[in-house]
Coordinates of N, CA and C in Angstrom, one line a residue:
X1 N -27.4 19.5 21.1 CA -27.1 20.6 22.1 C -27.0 20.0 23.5
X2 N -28.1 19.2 23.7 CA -28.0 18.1 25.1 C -26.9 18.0 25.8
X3 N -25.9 17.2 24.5 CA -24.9 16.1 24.8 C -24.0 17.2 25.1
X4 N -23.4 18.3 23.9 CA -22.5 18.9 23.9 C -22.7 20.0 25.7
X5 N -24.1 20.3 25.9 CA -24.1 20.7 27.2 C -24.0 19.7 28.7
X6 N -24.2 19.0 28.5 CA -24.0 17.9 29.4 C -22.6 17.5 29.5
X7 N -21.6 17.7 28.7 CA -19.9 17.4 28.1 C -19.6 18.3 29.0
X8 N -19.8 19.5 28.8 CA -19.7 20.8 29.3 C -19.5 21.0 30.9
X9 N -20.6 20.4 31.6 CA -20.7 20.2 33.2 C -20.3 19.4 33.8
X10 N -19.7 18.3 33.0 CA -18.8 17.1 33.7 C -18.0 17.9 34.4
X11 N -17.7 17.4 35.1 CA -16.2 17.7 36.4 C -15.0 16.0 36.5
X12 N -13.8 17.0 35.3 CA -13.2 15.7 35.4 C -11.7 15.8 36.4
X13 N -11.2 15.2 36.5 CA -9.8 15.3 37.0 C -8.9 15.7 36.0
X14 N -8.1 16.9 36.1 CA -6.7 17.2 35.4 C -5.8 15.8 35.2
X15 N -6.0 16.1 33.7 CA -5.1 15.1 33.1 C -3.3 15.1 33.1
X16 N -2.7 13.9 33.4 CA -1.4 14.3 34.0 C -0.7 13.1 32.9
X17 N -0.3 13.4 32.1 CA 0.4 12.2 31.1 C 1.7 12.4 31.5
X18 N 2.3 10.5 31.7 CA 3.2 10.1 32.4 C 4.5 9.8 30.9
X19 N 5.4 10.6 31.9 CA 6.7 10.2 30.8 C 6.9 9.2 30.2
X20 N 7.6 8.6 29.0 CA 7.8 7.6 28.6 C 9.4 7.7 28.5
X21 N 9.2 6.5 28.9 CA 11.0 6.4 29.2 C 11.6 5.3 28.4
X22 N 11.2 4.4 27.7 CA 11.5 3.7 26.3 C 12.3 4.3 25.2
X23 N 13.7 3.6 25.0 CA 14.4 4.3 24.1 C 14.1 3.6 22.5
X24 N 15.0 4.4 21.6 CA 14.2 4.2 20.3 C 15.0 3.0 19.8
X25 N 15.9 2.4 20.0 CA 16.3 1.1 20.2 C 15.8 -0.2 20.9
X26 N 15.3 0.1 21.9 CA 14.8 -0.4 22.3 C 12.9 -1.1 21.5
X27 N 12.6 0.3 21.3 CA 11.5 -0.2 20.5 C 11.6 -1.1 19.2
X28 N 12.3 -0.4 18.5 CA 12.3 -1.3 17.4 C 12.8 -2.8 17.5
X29 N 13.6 -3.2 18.5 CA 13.7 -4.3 18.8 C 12.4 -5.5 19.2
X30 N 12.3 -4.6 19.9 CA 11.1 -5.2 20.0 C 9.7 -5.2 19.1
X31 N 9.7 -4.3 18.1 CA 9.1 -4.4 16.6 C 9.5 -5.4 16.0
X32 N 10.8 -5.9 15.7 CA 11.1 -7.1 14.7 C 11.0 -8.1 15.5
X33 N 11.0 -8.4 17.0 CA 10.8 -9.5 17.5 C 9.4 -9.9 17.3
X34 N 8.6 -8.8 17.3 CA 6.9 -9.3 16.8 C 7.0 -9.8 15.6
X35 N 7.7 -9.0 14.8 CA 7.4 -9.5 13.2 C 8.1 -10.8 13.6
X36 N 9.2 -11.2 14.0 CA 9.2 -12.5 14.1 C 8.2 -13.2 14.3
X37 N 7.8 -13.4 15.3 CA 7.2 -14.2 16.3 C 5.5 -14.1 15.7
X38 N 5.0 -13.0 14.4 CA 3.6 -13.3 13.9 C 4.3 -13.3 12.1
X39 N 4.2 -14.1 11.5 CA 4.3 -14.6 10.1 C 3.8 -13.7 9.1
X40 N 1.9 -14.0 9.5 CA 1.1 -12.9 8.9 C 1.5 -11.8 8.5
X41 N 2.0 -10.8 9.4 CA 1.9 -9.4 9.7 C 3.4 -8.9 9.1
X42 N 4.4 -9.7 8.7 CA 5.3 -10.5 8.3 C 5.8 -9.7 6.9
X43 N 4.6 -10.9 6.8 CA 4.2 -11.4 4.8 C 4.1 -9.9 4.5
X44 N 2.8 -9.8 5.2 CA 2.1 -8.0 4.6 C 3.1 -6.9 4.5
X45 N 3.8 -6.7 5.8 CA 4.9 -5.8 5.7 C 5.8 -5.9 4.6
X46 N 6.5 -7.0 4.0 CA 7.2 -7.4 3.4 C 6.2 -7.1 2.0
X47 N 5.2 -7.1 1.8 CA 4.6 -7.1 0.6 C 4.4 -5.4 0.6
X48 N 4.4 -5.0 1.1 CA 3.7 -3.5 1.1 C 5.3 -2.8 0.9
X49 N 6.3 -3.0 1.5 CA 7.7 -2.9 1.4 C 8.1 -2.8 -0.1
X50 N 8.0 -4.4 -0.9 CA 8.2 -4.5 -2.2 C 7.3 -3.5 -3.1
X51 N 5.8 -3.5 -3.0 CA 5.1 -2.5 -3.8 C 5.3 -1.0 -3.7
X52 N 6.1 -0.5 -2.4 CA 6.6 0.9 -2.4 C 7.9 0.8 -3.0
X53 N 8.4 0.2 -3.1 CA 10.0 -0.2 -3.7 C 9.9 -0.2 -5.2
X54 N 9.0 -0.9 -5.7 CA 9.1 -1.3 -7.3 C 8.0 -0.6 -7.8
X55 N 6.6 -0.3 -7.0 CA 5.7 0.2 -8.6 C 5.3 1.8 -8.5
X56 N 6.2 2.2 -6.9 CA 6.2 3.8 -7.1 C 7.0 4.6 -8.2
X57 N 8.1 3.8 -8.3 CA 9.0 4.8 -9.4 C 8.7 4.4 -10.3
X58 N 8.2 3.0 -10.7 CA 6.8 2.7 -12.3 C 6.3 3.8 -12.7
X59 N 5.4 4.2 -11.4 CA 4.1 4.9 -11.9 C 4.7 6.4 -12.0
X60 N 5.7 6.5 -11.2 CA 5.8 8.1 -11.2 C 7.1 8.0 -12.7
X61 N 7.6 7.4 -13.6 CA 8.4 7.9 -14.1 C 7.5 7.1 -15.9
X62 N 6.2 6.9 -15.7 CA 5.6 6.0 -17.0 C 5.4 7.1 -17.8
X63 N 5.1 8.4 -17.3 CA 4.3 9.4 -18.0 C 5.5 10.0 -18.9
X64 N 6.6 10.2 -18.2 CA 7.8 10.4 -19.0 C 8.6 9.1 -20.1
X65 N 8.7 8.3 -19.7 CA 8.8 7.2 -20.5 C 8.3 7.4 -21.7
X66 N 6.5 7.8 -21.1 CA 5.9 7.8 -22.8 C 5.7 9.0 -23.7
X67 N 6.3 10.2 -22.9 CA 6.2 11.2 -23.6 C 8.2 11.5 -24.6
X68 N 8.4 10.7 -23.7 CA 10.1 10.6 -24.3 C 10.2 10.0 -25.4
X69 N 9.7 8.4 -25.0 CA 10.2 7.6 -25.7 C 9.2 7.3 -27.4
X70 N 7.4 7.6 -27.0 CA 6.5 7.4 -28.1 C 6.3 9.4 -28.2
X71 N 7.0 9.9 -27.9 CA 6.7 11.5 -28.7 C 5.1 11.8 -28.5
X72 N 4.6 12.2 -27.2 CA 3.1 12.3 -27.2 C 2.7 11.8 -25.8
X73 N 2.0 12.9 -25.5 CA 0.9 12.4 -24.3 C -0.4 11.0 -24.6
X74 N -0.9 10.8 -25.9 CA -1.9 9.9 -26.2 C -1.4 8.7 -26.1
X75 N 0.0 8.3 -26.2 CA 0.3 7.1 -25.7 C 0.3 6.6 -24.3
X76 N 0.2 8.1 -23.2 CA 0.4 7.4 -22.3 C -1.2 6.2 -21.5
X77 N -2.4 6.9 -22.4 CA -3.0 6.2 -22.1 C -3.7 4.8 -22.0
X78 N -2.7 4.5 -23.7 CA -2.4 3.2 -24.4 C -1.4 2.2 -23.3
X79 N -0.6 2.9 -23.1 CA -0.2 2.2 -22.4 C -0.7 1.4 -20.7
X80 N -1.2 2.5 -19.8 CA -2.2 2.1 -19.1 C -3.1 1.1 -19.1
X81 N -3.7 1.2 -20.6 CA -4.8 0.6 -20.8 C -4.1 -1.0 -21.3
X82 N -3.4 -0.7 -21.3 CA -2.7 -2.1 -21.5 C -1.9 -3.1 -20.6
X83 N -1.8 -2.0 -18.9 CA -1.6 -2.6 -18.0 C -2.6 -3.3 -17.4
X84 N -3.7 -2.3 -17.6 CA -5.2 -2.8 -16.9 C -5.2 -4.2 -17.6
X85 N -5.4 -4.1 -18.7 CA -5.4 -5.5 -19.6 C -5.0 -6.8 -19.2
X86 N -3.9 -6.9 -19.0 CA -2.9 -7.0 -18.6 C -3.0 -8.1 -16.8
X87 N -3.2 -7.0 -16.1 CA -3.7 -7.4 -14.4 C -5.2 -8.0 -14.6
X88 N -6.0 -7.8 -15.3 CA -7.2 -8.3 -15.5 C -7.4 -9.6 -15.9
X89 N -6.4 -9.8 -16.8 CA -6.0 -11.6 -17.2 C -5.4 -12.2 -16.5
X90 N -4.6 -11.8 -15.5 CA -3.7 -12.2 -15.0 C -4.8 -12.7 -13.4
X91 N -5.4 -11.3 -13.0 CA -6.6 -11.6 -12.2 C -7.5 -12.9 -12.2
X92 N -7.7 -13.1 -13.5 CA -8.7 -13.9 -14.2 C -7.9 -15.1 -13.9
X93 N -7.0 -15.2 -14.1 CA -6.3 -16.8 -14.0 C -5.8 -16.9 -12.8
X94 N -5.9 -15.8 -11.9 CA -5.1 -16.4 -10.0 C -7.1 -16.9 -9.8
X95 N -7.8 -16.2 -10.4 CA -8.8 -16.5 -9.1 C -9.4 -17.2 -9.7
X96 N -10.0 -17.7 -10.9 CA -10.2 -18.9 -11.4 C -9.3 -19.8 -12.0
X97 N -8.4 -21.2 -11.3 CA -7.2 -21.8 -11.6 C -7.7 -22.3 -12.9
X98 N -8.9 -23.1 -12.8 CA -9.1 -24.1 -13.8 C -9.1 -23.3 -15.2
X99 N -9.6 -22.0 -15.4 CA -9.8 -21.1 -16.5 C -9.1 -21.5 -17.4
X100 N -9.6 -21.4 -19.0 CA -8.6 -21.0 -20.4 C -9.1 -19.6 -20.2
X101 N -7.7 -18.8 -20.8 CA -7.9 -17.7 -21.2 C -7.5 -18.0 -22.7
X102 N -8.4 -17.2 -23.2 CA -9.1 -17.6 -24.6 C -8.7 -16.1 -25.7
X103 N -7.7 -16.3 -26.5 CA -7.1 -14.9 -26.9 C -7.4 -14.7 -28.5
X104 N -8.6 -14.0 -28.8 CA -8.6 -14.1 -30.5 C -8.1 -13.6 -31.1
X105 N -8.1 -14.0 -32.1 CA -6.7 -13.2 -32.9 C -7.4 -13.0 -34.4
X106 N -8.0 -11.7 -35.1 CA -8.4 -11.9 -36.5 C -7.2 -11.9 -37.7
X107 N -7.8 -12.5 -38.3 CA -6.7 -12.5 -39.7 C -7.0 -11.6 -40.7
X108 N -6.7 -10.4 -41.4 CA -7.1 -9.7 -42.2 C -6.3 -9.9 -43.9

């Protein structure tokens, strides 16, 4: 109650925000000359670019896929469970190089 009263009795100067006169050409020019000129920030963009490009219309059209193509909602979560799988091995072998991945197989 202090602070919020104490906020209260400040005496500030009217705020006066100055036009911007920068055209929208101009900016973005000067946006790709950064992404030039930083690599990093680059890469990321470029990666985040590809993952909205390729695994949005994945994920938004899998549910139909599996109800089209396997006749049934219970597939769709076989199949998921199979991507997880999947990224998890794949996981397993970027971040430990030296790893076997070790895949059993029973015989019946």
């Amino acid at each position: 109650v202090a602070v919020i009263g104490s906020l209260l009795l400040m005496k500030l100067p009217p705020y006066i925000p100055h036009p911007i006169k920068k055209k929208l050409s101009s900016d973005l020019v000067e946006g790709f000359s950064y992404l030039k000129n930083t690599p990093a920030i680059s890469i990321i963009l470029l990666m985040l670019g590809l993952t909205s490009l390729l695994v949005l219309p994945y994920n938004t059209l899998l549910p139909v896929f599996a109800k089209v193509i396997f006749k049934g909602d219970a597939a769709l979560s076989v199949i998921m469970s199979c991507i997880s799988g999947c990224l998890a091995g794949t996981s397993k072998a970027l971040i430990i190089p030296n790893s076997t991945l070790s895949v059993s197989i029973s015989q019946t």
